[in-house]
Tab-separated table of C-alpha atoms and ligand atoms in Angstrom:
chain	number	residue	atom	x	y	z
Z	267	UNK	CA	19.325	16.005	-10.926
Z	268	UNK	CA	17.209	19.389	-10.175
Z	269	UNK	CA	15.811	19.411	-7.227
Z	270	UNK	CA	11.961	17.831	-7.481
Z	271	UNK	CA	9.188	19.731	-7.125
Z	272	UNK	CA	6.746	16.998	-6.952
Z	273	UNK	CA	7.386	13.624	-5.921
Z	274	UNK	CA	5.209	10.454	-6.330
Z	275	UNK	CA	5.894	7.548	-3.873
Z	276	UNK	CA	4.126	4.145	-4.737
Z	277	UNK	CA	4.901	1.602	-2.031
Z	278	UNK	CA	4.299	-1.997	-1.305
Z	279	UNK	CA	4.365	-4.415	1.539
Z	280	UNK	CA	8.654	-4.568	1.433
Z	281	UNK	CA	8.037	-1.058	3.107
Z	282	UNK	CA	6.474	-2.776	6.219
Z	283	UNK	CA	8.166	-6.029	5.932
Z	284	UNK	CA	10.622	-4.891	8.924
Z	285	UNK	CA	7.987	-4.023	11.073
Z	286	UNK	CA	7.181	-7.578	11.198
Z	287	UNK	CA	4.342	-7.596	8.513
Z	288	UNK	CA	4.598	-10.401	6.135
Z	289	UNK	CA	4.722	-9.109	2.207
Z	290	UNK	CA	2.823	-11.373	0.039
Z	291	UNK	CA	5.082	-13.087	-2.841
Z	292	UNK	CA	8.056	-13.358	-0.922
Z	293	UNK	CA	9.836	-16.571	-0.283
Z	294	UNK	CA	7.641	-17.731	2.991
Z	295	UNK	CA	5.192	-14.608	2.050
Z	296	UNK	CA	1.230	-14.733	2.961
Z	297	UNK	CA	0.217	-16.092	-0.402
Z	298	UNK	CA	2.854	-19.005	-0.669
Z	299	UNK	CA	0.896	-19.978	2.766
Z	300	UNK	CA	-2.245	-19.192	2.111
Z	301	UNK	CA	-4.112	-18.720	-2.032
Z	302	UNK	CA	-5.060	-15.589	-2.270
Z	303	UNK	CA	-8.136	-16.312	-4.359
Z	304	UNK	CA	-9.801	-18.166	-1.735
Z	305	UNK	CA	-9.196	-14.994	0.677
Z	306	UNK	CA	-8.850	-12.231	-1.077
Z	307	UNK	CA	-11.503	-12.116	-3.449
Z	308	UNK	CA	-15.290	-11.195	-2.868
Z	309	UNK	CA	-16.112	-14.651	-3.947
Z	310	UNK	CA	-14.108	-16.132	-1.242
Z	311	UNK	CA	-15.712	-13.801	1.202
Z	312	UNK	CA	-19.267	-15.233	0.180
Z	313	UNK	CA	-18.220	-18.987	-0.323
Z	314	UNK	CA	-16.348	-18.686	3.225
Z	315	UNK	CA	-17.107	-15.668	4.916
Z	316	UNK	CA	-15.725	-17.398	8.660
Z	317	UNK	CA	-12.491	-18.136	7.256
Z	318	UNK	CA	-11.678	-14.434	5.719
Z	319	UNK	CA	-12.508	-12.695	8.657
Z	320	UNK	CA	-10.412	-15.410	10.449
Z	321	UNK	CA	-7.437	-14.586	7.856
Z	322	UNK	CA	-8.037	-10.482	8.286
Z	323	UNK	CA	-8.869	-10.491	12.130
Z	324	UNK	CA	-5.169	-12.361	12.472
Z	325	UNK	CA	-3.778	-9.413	10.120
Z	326	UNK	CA	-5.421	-6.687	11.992
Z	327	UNK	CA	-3.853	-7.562	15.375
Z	328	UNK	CA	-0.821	-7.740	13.624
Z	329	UNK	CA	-0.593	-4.356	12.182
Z	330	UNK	CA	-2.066	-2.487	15.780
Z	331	UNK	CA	0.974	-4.722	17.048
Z	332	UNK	CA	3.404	-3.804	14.858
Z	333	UNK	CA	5.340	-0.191	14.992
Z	334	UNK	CA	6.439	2.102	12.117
Z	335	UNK	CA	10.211	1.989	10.909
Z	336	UNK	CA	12.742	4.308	9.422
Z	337	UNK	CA	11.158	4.293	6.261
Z	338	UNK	CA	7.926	5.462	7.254
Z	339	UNK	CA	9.632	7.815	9.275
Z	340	UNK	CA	11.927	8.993	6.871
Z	341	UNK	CA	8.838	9.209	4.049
Z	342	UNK	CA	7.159	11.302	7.000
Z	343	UNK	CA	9.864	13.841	7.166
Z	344	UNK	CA	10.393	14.186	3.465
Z	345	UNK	CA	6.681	14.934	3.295
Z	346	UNK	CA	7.325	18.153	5.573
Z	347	UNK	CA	10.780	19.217	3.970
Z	348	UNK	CA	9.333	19.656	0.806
Z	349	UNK	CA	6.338	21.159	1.780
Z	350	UNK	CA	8.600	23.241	3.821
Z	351	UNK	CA	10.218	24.614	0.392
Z	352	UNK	CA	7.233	24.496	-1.675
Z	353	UNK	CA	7.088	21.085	-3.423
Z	354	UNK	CA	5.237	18.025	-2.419
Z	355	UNK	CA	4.945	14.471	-1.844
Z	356	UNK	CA	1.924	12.433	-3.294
Z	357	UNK	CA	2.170	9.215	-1.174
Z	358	UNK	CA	0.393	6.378	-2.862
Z	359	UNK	CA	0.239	2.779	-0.986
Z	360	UNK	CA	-1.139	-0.683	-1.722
Z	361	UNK	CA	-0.631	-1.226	1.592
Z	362	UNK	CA	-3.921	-1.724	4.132
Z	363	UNK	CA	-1.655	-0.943	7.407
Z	364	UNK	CA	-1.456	2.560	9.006
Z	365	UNK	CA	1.803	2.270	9.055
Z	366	UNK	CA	2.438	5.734	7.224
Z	367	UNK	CA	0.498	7.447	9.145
Z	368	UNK	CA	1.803	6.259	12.348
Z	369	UNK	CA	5.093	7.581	11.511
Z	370	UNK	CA	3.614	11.288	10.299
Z	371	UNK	CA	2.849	11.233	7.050
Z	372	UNK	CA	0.023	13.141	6.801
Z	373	UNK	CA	-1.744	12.329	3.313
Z	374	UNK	CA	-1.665	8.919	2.365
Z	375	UNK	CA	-3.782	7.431	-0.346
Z	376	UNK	CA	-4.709	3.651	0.468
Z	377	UNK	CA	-5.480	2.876	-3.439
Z	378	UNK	CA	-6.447	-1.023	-2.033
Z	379	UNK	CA	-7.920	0.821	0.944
Z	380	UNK	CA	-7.471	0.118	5.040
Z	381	UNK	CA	-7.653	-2.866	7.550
Z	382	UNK	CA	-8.466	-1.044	9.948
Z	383	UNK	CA	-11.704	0.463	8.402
Z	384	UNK	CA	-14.894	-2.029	8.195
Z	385	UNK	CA	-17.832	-1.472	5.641
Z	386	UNK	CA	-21.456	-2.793	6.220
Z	387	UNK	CA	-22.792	-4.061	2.498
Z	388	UNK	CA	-26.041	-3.805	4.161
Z	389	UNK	CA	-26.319	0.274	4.549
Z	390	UNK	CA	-22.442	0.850	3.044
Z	391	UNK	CA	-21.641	2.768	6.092
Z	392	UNK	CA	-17.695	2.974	6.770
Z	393	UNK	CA	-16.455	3.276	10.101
Z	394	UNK	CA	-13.102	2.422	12.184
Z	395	UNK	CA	-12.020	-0.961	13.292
Z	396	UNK	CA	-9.501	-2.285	15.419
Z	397	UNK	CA	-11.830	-5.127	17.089
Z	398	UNK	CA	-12.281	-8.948	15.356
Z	399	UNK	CA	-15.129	-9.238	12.917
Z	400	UNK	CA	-17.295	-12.122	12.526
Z	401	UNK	CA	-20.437	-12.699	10.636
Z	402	UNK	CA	-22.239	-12.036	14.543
Z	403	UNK	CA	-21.012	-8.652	14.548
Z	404	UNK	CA	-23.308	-6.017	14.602
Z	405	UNK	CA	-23.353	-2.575	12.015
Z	406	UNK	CA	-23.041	0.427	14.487
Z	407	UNK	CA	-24.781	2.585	11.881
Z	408	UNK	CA	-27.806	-0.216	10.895
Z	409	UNK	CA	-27.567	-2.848	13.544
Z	410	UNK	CA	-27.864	-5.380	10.825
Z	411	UNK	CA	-25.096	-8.269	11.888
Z	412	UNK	CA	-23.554	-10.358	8.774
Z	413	UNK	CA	-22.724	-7.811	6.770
Z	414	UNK	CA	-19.550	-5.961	7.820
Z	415	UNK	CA	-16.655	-6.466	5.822
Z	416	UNK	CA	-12.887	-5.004	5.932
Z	417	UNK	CA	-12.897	-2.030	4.209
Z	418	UNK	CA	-10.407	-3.558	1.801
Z	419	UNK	CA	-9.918	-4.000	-2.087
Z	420	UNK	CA	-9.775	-7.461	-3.067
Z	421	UNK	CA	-8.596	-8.718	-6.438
Z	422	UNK	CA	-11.631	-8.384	-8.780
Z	423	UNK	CA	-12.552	-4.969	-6.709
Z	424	UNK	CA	-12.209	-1.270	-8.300
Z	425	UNK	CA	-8.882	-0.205	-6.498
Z	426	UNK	CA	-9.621	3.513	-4.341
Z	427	UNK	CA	-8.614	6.670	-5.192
Z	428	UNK	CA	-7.524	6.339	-8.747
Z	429	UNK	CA	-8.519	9.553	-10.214
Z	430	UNK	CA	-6.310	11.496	-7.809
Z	431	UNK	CA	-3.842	9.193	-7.937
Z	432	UNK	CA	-3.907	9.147	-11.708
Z	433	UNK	CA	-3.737	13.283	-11.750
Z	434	UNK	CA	-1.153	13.244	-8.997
Z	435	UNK	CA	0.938	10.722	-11.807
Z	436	UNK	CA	0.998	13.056	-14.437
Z	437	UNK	CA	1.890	15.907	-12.231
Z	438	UNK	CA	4.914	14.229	-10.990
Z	439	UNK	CA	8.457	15.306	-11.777
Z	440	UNK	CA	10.051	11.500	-10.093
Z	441	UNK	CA	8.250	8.452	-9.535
Z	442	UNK	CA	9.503	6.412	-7.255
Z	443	UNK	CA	8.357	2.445	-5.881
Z	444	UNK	CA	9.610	1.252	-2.485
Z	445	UNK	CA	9.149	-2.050	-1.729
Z	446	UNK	CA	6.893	-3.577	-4.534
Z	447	UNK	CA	7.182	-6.847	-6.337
Z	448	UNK	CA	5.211	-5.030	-9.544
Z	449	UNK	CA	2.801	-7.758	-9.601
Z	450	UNK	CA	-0.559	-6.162	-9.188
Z	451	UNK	CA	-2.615	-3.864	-11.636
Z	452	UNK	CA	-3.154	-1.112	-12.140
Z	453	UNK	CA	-0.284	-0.375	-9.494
Z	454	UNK	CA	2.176	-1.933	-11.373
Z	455	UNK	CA	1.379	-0.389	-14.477
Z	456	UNK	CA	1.637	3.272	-12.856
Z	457	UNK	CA	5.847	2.791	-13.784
Z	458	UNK	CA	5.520	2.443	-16.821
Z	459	UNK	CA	2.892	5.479	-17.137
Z	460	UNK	CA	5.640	7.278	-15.586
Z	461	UNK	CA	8.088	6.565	-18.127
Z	462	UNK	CA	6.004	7.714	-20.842
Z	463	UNK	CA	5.491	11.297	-19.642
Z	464	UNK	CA	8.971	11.366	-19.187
Z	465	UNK	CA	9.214	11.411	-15.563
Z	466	UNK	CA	11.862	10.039	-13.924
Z	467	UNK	CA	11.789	6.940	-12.137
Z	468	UNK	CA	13.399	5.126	-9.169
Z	469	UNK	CA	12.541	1.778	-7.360
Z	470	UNK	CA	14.292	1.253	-3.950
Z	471	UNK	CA	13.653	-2.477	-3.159
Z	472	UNK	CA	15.124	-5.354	-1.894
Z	473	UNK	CA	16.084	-7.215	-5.282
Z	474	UNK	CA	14.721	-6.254	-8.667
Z	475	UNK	CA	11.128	-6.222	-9.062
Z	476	UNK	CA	9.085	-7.879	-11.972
Z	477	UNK	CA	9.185	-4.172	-13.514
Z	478	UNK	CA	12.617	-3.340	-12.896
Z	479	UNK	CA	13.762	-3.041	-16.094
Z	480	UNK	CA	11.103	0.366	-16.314
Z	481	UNK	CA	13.326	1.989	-13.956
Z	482	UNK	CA	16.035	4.691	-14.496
Z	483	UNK	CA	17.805	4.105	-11.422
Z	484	UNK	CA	17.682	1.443	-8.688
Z	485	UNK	CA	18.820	1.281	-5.031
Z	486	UNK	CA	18.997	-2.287	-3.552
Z	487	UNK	CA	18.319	-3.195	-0.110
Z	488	UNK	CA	16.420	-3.171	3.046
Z	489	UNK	CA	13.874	-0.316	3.167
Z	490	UNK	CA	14.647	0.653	6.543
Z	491	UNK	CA	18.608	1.105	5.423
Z	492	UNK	CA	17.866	2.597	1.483
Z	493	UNK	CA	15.012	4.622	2.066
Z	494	UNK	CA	16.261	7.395	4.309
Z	495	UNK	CA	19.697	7.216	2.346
Z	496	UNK	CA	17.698	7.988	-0.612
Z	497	UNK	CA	15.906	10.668	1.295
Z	498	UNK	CA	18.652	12.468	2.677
Z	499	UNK	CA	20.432	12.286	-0.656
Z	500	UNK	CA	17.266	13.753	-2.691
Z	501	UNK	CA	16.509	16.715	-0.417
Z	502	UNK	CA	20.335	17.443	-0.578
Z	503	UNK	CA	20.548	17.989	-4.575
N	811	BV8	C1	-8.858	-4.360	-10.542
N	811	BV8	C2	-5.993	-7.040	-0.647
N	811	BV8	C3	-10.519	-3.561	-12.119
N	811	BV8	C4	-5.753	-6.477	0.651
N	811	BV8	C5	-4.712	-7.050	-2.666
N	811	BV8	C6	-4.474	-5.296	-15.600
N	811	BV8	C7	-5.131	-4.111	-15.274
N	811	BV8	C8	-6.013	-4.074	-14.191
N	811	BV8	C9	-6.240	-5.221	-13.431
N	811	BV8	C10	-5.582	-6.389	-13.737
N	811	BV8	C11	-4.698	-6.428	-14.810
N	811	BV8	N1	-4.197	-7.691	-14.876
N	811	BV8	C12	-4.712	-8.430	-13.874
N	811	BV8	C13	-5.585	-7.697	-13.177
N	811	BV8	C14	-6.378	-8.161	-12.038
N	811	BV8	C15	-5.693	-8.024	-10.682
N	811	BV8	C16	-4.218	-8.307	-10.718
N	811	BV8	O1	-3.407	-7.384	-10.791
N	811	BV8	N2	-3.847	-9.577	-10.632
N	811	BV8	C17	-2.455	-9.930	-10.594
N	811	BV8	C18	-2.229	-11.039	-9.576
N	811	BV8	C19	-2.023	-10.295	-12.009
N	811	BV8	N3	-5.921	-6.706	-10.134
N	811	BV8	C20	-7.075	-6.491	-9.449
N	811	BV8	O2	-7.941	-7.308	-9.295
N	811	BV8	C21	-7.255	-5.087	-8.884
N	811	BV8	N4	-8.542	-4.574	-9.280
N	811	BV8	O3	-8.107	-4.654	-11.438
N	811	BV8	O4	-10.114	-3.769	-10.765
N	811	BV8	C22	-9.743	-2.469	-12.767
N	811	BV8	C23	-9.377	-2.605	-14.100
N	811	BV8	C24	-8.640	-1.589	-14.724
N	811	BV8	C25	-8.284	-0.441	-14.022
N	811	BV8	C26	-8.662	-0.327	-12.697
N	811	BV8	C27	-9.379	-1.335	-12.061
N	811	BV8	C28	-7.256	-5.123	-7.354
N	811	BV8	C29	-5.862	-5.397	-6.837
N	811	BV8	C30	-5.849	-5.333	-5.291
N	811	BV8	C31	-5.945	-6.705	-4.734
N	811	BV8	N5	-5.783	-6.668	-3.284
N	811	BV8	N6	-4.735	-7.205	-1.366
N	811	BV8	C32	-4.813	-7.348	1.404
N	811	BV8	O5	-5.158	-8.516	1.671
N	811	BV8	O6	-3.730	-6.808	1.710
N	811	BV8	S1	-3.298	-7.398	-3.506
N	811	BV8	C33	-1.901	-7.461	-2.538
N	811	BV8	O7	-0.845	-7.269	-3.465
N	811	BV8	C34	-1.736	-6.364	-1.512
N	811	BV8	O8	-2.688	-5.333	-1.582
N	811	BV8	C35	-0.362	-5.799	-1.883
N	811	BV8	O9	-0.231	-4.491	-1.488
N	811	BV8	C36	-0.413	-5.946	-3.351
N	811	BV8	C37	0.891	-5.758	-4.085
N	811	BV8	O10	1.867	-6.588	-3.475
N	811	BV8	P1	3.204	-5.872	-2.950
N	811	BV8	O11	2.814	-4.773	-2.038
N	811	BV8	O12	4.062	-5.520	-4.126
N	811	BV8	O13	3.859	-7.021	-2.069
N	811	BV8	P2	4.702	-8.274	-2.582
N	811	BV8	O14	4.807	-9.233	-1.453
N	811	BV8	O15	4.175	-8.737	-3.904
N	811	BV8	O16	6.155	-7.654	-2.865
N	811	BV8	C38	6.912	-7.160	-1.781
N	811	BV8	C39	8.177	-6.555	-2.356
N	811	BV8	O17	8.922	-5.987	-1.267
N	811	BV8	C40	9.075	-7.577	-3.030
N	811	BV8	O18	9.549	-7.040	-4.250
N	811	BV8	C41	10.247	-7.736	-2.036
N	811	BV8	O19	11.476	-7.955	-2.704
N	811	BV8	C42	10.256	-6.414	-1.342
N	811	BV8	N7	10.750	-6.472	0.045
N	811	BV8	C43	10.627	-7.485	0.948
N	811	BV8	N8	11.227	-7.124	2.104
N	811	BV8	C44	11.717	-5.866	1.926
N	811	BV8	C45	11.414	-5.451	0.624
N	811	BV8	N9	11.787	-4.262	0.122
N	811	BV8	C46	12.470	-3.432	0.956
N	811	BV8	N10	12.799	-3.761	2.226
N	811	BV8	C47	12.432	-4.960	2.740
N	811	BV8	N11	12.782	-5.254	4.002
């Protein structure tokens, strides 16, 4: 394979799963525990706003708790070698954790945004958060308590970011999805997208995703094991 010049990188909550963050459709994953549309939806949020900040506050502490693995790191350090030589990495996650960036990447687009941002739907202001919400929390920016929110996109929501990440997908020259079940839209359509502008694709996963059959080549495994052996192999070629 040429050497690629620019290098899309979708991942999913596999690539966090050994940092002790639970992935979501897993065998014992958050929503076999816990049904995601009465948590993760802006109706749940009005119909029971305690109990979603309850469910997010307990997912907050656990990413500030949690540490970056090898591969973040090693998605970190292909970032640099092929800026070093000219190409680039568009890193694209449905992940909410800061996981990337924790390990170095530098540009990271959070297409179903971050936990630890809050938003007020009173004045929209955005702001970091690392402390618990509750519905007696007061807006920095307007003062107004009740209305702060996770700065996160819940199903039903317009995902971030996804006119750059569309243009970054039809730049690409390799696609590749780390540790995504292919489940959610428009995410899990972005493979197939791929595929029809003839880029090449790769998934690096544990087992086969729901989309695996859009792939042109597939490494099995634990992220923190086939991710920097991927790495090292691709800025070898
Ligand atoms: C939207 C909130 C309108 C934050 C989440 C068609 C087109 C467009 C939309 C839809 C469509 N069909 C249906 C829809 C609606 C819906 C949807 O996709 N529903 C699904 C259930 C069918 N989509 C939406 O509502 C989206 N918004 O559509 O807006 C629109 C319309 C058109 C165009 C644009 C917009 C909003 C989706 C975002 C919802 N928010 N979470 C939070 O609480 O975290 S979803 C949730 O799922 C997380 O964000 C998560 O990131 C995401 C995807 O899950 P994965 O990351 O893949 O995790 P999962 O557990 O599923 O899989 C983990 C994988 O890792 C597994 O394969 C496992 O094998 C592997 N693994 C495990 N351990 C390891 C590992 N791999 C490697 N190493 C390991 N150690």
């Amino acid at each position: 394979m040429n050497s690629p010049q620019r290098v899309f990188v979708l991942t999913g909550a596999g690539v966090s799963a050994e940092s002790g963050l639970g992935t979501f459709r897993d065998r014992g994953g958050i929503w076999s525990r816990f049904d995601p549309m009465q948590l993760a939806t802006p109706e749940a949020f009005g119909r029971d706003p305690v109990l979603v900040h309850e469910f997010y506050n307990l997912r907050r502490r656990g990413v500030i708790a949690a540490a970056p693995n090898a591969a973040h790191t090693a998605l970190a350090h292909l970032e640099s070698r092929l800026q070093q030589r000219g190409a680039s990495l568009f890193l694209c996650t449905q992940n909410v954790d800061d996981l990337h960036e924790r390990a170095g990447s530098r540009t990271v687009s959070h297409m179903h945004g971050e936990i630890l941002e809050a938003r007020c739907l009173g004045c929209e202001a955005v702001m970091p958060w690392r402390e618990d919400l509750s519905l007696e929390t007061p807006c920095p920016a307007c003062g107004e308590a009740g209305g702060l929110r996770p700065d996160i996109v819940w199903f039903g929501e317009m995902p971030k970011h996804l006119d750059i990440i569309g243009a970054a997908l039809r730049e690409a020259d390799l696609f590749v999805a780390i540790g995504t079940s292919g489940a959610v839209y428009p995410a899990a359509g972005y493979v197939a997208q791929a595929r029809a502008l003839g880029i090449r694709t790769c998934e690096l996963n544990l087992e086969p995703s729901d989309n695996a059959a859009h792939f042109d080549e597939a490494r099995y495994g634990p992220a923190s094991v086939v991710v920097p052996e991927f790495i090292a192999w691709l800025l070898e070629t």
